[in-house]
Amino acid sequence: MVSETSTPTAVAQQPRVVQSVVHASGLLKALHKAGRPSTLSDLARKIGLSKPATYALLKTLEVSGLITRDAAARYQLSWGLYELGSAVIRPLELARIARLPLDNLARTTGEAVLLGILDNSGVLYLDRGQDNASFTMVANTGRRSPLHTNASGKVLLAYQDPGYIDAVASAPLHATTSLTITDANTLKQELTRVRERGYATCGQEQEIGLSSIAVPVFNRRKTVAALAVAGPTTRLSPGALPGILAALQAASTNISRQLA
């Protein structure tokens, strides 16, 4: 509720909450908590709405495939919600499958290994492996990074549709170091090279002193993740990259095969 003393600017800055969505969410949660088919009267009482208003919401959710109604006019959650929920579970399955290859790759290279996915126009790191703690870096499990500042982000972005790439490239490309790509055309050229070579590199573009190389992880030809090796720039030298790339590609193939 907006205070009478709020200024017009403050009111304009407050996010708008759609009450019908809030009530629909409350219905879904009430059905989940009940654990059994529920009547219109029960649900109306639980969410504090009239029966006509509750019925309208229930009908909308039923048409959307999120709930079902039985012959006794009782409502329960449907498999449509399971389908939506599986989209959240899928990255967890990816992380489970990648766990052993990730650790093996960390031991083979002696560097940090990152598993990242595309999330909210950035890289979300699902997991990380490191055989030794000889260095630290910002990228870690649960952290996010921009798509244009690191090898994982470039790989994930390179295999998106042109419209998505244009949207990311046309947005402000903020620099995290003096070497970060901040020009849209330069970024697009870099992404073309990524697709041609099948891997991406990052030379101190996210953190000074750290570099990385990443390859895509596929699930039935669709890029679902990026697998990256990161370490001090002095160790990820041009001479060391071919061996690291071969190990990366082998690990990615292993994970992709298990996903399929």
XYZ file of C-alpha atoms in Angstrom, residues 1-7 11:
8
model
C 0.000 0.000 0.000
C 1.354 3.449 -0.953
C 1.678 5.993 1.828
C -0.076 9.354 1.402
C 3.282 11.009 1.904
C 4.958 9.103 -0.939
C 6.279 11.283 -3.726
C 5.353 5.663 -6.395
